[in-house]
N, CA and C of each residue as an Amber inpcrd file, in Angstrom:
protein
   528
 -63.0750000-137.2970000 -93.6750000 -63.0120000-136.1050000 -92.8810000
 -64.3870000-135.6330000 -92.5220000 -64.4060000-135.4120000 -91.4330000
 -65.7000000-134.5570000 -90.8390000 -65.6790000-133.2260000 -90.7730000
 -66.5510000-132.2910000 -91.0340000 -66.1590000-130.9010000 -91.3370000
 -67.4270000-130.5230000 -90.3460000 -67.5320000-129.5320000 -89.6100000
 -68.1390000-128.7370000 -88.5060000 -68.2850000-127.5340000 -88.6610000
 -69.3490000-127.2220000 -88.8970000 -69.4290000-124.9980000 -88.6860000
 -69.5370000-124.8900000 -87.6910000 -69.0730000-124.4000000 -87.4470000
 -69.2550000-123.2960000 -86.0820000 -69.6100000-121.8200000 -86.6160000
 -70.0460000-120.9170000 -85.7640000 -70.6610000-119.9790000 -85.5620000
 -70.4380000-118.9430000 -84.6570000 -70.2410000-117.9960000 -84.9470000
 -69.6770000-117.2850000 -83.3150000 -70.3650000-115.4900000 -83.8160000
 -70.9260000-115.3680000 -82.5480000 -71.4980000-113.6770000 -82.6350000
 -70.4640000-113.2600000 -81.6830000 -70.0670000-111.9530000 -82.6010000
 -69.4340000-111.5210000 -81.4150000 -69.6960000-109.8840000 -81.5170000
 -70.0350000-109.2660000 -80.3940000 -70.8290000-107.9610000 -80.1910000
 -69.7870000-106.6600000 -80.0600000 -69.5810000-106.0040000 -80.6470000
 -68.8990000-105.0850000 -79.7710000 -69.5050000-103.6870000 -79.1710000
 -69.2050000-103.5590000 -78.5570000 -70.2130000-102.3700000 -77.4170000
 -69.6540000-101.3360000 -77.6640000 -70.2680000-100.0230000 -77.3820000
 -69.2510000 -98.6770000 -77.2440000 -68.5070000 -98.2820000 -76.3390000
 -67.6080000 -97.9060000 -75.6670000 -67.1690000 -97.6470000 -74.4910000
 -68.1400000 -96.4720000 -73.9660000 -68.0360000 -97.0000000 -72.6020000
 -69.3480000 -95.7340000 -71.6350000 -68.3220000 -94.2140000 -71.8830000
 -69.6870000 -93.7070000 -71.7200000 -69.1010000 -91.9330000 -71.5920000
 -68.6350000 -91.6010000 -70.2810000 -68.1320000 -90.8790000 -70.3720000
 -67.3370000 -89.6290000 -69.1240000 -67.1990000 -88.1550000 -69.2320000
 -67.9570000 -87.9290000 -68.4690000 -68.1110000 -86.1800000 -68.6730000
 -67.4930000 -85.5400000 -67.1600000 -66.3400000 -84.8950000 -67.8540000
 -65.9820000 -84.4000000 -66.5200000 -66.4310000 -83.0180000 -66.0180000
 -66.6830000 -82.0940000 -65.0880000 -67.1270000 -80.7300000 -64.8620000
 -67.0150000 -79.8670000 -64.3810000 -65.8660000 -78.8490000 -64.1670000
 -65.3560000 -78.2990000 -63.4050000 -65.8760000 -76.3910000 -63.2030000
 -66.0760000 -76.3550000 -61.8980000 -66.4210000 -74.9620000 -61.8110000
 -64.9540000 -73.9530000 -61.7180000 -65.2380000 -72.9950000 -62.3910000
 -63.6090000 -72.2160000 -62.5950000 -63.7750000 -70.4620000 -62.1180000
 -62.8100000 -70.0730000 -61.3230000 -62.6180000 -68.7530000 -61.6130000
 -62.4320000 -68.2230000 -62.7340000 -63.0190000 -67.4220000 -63.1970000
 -62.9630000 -66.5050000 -64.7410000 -61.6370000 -65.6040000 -64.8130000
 -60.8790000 -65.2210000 -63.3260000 -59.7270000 -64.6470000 -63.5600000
 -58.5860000 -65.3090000 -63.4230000 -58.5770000 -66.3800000 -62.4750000
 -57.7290000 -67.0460000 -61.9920000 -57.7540000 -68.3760000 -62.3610000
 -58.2950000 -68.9290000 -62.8490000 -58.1530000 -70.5540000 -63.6620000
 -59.0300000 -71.4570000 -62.2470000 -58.6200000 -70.8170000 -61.3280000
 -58.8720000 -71.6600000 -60.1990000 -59.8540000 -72.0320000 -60.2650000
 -60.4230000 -73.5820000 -59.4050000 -61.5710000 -74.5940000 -59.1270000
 -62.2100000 -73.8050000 -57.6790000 -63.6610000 -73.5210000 -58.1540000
 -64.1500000 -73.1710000 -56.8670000 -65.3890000 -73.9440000 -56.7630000
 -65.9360000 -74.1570000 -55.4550000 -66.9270000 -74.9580000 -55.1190000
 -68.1220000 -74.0190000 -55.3200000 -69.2110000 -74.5030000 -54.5120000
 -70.4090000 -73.7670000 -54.1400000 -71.8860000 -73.9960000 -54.8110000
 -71.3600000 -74.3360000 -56.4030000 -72.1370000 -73.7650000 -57.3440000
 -73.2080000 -74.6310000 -57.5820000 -74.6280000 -74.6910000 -57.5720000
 -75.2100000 -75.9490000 -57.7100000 -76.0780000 -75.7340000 -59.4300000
 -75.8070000 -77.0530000 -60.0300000 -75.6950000 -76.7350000 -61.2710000
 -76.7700000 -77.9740000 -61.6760000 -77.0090000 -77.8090000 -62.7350000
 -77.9770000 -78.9610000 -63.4370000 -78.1830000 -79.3870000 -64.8050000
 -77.9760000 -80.8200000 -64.9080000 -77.8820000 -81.4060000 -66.2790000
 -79.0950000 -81.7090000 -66.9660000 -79.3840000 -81.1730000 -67.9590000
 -80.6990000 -81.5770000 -68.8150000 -80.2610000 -82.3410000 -70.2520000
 -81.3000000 -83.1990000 -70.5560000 -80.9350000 -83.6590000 -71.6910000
 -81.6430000 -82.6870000 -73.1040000 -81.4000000 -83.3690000 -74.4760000
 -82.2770000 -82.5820000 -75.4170000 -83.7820000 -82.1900000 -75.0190000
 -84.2780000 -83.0720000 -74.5220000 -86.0250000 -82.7520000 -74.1110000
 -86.2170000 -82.2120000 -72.8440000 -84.8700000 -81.4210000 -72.3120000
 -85.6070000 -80.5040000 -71.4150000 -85.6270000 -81.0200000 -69.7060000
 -85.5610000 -82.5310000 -69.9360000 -85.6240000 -83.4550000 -68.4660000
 -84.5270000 -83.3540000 -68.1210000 -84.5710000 -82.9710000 -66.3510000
 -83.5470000 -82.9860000 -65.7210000 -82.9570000 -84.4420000 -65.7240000
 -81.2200000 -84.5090000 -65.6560000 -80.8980000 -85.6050000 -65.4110000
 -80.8080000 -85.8090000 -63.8040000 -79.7180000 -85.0670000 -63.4910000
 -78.6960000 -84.6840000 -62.5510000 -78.9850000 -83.0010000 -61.8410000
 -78.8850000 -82.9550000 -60.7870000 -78.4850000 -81.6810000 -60.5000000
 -77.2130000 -81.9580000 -58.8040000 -76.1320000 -81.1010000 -59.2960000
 -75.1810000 -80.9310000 -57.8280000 -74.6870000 -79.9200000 -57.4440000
 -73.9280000 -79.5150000 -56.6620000 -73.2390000 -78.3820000 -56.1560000
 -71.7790000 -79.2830000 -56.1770000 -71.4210000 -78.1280000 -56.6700000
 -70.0150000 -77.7700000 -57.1590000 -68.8540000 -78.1590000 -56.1820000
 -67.7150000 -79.1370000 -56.2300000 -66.4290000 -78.4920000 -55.3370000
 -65.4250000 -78.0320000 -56.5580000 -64.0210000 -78.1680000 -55.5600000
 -63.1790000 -78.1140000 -56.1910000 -62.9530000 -78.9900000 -57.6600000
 -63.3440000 -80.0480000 -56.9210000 -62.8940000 -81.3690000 -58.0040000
 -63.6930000 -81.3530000 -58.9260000 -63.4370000 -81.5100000 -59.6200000
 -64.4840000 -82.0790000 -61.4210000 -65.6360000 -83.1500000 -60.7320000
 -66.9080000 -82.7840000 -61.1990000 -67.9580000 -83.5480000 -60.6780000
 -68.0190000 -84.7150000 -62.5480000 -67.7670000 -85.9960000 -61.7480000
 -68.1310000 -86.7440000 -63.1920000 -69.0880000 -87.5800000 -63.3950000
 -69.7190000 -87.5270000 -64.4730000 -71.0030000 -88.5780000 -64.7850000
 -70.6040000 -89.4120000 -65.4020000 -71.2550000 -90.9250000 -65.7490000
 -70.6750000 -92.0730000 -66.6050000 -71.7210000 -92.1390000 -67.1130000
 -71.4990000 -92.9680000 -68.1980000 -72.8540000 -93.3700000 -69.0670000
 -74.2120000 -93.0920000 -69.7870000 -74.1340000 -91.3150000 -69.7830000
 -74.8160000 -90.7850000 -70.9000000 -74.7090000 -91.4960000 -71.8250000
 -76.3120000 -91.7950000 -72.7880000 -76.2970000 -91.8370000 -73.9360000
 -76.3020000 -90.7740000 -74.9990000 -75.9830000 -91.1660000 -75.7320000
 -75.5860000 -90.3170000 -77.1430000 -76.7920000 -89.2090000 -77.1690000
 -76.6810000 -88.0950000 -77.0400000 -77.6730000 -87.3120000 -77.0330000
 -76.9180000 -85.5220000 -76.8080000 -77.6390000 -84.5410000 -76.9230000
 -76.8840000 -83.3510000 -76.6950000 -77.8630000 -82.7390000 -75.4460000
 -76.8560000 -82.2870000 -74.3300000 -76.6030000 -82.2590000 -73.4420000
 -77.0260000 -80.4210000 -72.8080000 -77.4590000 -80.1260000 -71.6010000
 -77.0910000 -78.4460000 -71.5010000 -76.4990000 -78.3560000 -69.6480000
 -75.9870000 -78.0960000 -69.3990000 -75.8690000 -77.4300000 -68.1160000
 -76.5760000 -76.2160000 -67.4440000 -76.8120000 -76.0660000 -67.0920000
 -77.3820000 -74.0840000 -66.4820000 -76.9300000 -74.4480000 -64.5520000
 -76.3510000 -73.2810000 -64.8930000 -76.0330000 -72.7870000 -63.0990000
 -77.4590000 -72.3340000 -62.5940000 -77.5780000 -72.8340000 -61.5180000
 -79.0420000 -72.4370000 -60.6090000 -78.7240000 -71.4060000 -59.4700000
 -77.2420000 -71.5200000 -58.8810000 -77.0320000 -70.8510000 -57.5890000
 -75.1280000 -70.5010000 -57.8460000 -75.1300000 -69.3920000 -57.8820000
 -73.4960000 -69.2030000 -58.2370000 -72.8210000 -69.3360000 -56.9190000
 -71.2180000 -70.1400000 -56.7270000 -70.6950000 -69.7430000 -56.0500000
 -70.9630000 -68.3470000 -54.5940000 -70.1510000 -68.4960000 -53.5740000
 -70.4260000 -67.4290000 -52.5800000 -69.4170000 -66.7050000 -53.3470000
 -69.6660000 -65.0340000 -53.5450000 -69.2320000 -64.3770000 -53.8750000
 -68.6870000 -63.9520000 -55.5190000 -69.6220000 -65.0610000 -56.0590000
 -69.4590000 -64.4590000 -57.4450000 -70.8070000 -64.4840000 -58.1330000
 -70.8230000 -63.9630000 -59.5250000 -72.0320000 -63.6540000 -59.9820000
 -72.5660000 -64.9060000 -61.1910000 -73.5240000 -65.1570000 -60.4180000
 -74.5530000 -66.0680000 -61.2420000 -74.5440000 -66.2560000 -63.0610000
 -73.6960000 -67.0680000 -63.6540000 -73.9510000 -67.7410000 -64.9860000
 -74.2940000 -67.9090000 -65.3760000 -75.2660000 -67.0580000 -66.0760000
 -76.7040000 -67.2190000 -66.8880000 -76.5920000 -68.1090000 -68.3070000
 -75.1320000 -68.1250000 -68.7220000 -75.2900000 -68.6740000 -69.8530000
 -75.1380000 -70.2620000 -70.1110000 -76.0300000 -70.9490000 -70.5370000
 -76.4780000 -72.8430000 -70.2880000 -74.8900000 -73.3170000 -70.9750000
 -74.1670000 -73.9730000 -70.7670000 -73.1920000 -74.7030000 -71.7690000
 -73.5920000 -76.0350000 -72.1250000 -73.1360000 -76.4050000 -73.5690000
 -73.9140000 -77.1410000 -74.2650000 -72.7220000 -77.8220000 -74.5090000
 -73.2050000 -79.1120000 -74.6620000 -71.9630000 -80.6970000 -74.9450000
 -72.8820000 -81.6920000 -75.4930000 -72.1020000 -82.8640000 -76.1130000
 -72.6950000 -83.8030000 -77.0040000 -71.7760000 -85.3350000 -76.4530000
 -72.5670000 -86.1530000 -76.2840000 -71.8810000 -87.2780000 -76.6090000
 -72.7310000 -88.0900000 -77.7470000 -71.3930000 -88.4800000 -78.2920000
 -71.5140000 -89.2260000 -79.3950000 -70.9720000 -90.6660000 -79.2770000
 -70.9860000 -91.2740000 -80.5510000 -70.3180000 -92.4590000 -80.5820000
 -68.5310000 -92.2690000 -80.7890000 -68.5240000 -91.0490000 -80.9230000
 -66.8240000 -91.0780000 -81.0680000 -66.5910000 -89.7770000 -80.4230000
 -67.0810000 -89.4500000 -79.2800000 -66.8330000 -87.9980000 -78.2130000
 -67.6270000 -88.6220000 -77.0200000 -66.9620000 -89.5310000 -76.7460000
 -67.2600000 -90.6000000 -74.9370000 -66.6100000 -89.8340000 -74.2020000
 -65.3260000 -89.0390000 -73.6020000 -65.0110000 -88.6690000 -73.0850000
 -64.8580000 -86.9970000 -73.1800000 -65.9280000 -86.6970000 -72.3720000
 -66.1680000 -85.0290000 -72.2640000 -65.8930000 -84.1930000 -71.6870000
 -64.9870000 -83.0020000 -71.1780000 -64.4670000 -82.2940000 -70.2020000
 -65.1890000 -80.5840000 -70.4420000 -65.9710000 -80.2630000 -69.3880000
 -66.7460000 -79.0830000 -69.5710000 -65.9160000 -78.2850000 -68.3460000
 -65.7100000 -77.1630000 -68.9370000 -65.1080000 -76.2020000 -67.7870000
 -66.4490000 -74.7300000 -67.7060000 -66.6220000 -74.5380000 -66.8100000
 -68.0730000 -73.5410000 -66.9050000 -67.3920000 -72.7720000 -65.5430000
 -67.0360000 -71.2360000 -66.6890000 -66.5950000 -70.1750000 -65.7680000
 -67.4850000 -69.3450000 -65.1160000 -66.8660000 -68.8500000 -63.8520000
 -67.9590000 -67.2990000 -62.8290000 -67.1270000 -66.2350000 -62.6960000
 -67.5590000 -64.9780000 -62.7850000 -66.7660000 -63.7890000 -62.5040000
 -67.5110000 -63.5000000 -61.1140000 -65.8400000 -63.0820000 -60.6370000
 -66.0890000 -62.7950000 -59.1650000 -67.1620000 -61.5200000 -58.7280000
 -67.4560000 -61.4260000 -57.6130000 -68.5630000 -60.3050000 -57.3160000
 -67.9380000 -59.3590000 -57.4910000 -67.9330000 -58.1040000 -57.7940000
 -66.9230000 -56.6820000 -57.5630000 -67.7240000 -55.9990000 -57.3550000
 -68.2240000 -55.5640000 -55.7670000 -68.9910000 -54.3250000 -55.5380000
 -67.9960000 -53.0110000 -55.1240000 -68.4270000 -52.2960000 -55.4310000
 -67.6510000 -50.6980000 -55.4180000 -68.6670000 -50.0800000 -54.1490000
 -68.1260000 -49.3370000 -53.4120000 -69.2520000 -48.1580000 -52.8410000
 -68.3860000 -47.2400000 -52.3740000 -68.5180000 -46.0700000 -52.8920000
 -67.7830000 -44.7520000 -52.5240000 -68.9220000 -43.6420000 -51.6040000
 -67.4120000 -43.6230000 -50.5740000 -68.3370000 -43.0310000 -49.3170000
 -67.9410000 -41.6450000 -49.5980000 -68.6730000 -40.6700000 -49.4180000
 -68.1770000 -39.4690000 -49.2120000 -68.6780000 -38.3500000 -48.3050000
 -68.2410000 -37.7980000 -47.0940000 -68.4750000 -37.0590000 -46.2740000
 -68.7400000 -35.4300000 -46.8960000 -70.5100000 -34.8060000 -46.5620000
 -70.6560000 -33.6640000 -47.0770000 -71.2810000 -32.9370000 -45.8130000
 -70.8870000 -31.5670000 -46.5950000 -71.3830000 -30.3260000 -45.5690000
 -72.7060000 -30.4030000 -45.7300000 -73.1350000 -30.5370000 -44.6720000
 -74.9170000 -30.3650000 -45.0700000 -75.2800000 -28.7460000 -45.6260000
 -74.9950000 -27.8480000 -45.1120000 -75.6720000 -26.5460000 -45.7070000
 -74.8270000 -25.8670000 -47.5250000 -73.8050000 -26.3310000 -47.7710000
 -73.0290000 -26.0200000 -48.9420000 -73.0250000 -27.5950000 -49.7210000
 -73.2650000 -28.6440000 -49.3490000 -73.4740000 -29.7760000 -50.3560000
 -72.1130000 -29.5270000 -50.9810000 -70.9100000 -29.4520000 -49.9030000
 -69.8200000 -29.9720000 -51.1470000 -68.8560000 -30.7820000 -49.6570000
 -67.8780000 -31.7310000 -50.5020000 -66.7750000 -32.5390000 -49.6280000
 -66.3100000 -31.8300000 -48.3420000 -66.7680000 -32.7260000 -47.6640000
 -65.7090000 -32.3400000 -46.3180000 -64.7000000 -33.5760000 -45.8930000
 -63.4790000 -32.8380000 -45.6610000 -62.5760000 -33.7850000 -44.9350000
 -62.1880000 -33.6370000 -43.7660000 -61.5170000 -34.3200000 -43.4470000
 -61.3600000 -34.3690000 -42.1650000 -61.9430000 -34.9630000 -40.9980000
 -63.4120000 -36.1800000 -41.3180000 -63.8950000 -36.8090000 -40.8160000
 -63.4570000 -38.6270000 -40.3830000 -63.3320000 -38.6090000 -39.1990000
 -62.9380000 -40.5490000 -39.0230000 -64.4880000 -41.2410000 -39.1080000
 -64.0820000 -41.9560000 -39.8940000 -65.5050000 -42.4310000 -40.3510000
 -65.6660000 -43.7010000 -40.2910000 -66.2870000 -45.0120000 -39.8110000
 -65.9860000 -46.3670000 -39.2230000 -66.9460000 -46.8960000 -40.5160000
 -66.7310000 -48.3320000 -41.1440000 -67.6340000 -49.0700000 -41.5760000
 -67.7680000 -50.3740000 -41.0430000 -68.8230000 -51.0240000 -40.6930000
 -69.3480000 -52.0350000 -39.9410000 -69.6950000 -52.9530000 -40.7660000
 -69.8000000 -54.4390000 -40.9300000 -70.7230000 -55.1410000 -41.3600000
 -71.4790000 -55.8100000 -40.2090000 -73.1100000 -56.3830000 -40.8120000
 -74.0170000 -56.6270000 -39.7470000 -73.4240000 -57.6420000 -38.3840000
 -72.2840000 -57.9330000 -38.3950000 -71.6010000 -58.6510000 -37.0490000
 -71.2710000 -57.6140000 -36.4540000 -70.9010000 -56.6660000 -36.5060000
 -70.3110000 -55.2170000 -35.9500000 -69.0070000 -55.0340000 -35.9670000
 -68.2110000 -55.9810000 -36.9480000 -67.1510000 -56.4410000 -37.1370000
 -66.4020000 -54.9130000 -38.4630000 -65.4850000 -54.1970000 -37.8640000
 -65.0880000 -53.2270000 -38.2480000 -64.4330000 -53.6900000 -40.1670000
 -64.8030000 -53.1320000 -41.1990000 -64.7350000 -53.5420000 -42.1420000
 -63.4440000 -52.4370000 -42.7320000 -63.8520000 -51.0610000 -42.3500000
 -62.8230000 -49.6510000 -42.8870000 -62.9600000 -48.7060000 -42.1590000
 -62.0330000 -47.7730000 -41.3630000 -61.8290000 -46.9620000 -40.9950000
 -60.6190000 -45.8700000 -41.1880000 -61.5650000 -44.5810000 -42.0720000
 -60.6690000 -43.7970000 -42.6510000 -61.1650000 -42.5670000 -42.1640000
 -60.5300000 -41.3370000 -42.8040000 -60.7670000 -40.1250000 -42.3390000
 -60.6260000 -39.2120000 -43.7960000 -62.0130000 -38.4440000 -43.6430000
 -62.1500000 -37.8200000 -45.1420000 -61.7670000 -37.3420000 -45.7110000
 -61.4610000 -37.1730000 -46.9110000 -61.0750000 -36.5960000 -47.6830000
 -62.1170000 -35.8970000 -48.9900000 -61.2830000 -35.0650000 -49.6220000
 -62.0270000 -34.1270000 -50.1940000 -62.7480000 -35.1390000 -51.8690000
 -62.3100000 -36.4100000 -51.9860000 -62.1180000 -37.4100000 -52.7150000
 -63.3070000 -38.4960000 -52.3360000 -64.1300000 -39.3000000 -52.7600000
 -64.5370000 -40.5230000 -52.3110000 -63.9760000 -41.5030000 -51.6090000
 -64.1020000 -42.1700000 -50.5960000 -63.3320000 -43.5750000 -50.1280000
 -64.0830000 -44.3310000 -50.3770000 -63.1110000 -45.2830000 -51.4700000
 -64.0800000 -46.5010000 -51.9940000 -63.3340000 -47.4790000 -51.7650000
 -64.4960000 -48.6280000 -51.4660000 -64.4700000 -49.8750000 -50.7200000
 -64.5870000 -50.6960000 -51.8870000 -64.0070000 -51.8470000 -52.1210000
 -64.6940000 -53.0950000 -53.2560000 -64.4690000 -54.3760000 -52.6680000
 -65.2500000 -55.4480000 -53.4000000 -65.0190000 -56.3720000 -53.0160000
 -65.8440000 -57.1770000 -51.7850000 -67.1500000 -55.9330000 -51.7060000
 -67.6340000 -56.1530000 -49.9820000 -68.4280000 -57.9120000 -50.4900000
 -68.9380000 -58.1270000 -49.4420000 -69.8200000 -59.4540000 -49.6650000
 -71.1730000 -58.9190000 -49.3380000 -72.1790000 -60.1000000 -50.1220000
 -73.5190000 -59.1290000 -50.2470000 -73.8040000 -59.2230000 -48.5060000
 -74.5220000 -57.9720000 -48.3390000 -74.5690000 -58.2150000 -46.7270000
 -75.1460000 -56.6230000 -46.5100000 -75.4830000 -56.0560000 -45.0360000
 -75.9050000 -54.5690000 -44.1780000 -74.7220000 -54.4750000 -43.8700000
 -74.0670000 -52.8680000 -44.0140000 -72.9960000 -52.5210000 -43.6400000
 -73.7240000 -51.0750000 -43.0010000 -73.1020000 -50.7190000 -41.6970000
 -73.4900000 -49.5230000 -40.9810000 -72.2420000 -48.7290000 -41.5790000
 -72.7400000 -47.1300000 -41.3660000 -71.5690000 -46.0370000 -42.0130000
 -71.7720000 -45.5610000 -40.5410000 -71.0310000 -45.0880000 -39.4230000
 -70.7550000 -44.1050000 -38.7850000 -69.7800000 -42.8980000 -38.2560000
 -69.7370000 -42.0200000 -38.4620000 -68.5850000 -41.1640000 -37.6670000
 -68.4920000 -41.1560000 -36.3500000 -66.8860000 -41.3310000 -35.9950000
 -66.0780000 -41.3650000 -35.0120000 -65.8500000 -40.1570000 -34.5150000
 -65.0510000 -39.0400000 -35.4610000 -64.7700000 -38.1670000 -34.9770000
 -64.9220000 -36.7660000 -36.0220000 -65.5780000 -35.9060000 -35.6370000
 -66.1390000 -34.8300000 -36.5830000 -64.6260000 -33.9750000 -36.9500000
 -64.9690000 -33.1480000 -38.2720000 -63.9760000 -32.3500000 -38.8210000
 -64.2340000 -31.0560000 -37.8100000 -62.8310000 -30.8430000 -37.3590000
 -62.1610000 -29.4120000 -37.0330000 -63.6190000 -28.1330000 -37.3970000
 -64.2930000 -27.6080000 -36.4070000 -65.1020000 -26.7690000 -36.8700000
 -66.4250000 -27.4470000 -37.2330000 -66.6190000 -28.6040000 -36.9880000
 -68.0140000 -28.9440000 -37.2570000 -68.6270000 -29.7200000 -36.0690000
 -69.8380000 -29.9180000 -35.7940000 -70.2080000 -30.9620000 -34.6810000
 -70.3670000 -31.9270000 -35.3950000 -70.3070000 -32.9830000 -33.6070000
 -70.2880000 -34.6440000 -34.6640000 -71.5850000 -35.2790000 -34.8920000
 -71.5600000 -36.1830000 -35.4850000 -73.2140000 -36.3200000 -36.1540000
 -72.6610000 -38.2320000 -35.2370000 -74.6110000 -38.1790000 -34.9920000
 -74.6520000 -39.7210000 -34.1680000 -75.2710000 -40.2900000 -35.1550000
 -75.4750000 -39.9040000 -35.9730000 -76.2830000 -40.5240000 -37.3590000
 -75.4960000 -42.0530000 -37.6530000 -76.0620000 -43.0290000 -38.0780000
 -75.4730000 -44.0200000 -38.2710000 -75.7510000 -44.3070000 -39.7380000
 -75.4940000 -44.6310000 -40.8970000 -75.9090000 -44.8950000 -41.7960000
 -75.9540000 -46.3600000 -42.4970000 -77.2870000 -46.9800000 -42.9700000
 -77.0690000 -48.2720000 -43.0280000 -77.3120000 -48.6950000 -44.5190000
């Protein structure tokens, strides 16, 4: 009998990583675009940087190392994410799913029509609000109460009156 070694290497590899990344409404679960975001590794070096859609933005093949995100530019209409989110791949956490939420913008502005010589509420004024297209945004008539607007987008909005209260003259004043 003849007897033979053989020999055999055989390697096994890790499976590549997958990091998936989704930008989210903070109230609504929903995927929103816009956002341009950026991947650093432990030392600070950018990997990656993209803007946001709907879809999960995915990377392959990070090595094993811990990871940060930071938002650079929030979504249109919501407020900027200051806080970095942090992830790891490992040899047994290859597949990574980061969800990194924005709260929507909520601006308030309460208008309120006053008597110039007594400094208190007048109603009874039609009062127009504009944004810088000249594109009519609210038109109400005063009350003894604030009229508040939310939700505006950052932007110049003109205030003018239409039509003065019963007993007063009308003012051409425009307010911006």
């Amino acid at each position: 009998k003849e007897v033979t070694n053989v020999t055999a290497n055989l390697t096994l590899g890790i499976e590549s990583s997958k990091v998936s990344i989704i930008k989210t409404d903070k109230t609504t679960g929903n995927a929103i675009a816009g956002a341009t975001l950026v991947l650093k590794d432990s030392k600070g070096e950018e990997i990656t940087r993209w803007t946001s859609t709907t879809n999960a933005h995915i990377i392959r093949n990070l090595p094993n190392d811990t990871y940060t995100i930071t938002e650079v530019e929030a979504p249109k209409g919501y407020i900027l994410n200051k806080t970095p989110v942090e992830f790891k791949v490992t040899n047994t956490t290859r597949d990574v799913k980061v969800k990194i939420e924005n709260t929507p913008r909520v601006s308030v502005v309460n208008i309120l029509k006053i008597d110039k010589s007594t400094q208190q509420p007048l109603a009874g004024a039609v009062l127009l609000v504009k944004d810088s297209a000249g594109n009519e945004v609210a038109k109400f008539t005063s009350t003894t109460e604030p009229y508040v607007l939310t939700d505006l987008e950052n932007g110049t909005y003109v205030l003018e009156e239409i039509t003065a209260p019963a007993g007063y003259m009308f003012s051409s004043e425009k307010i911006t």
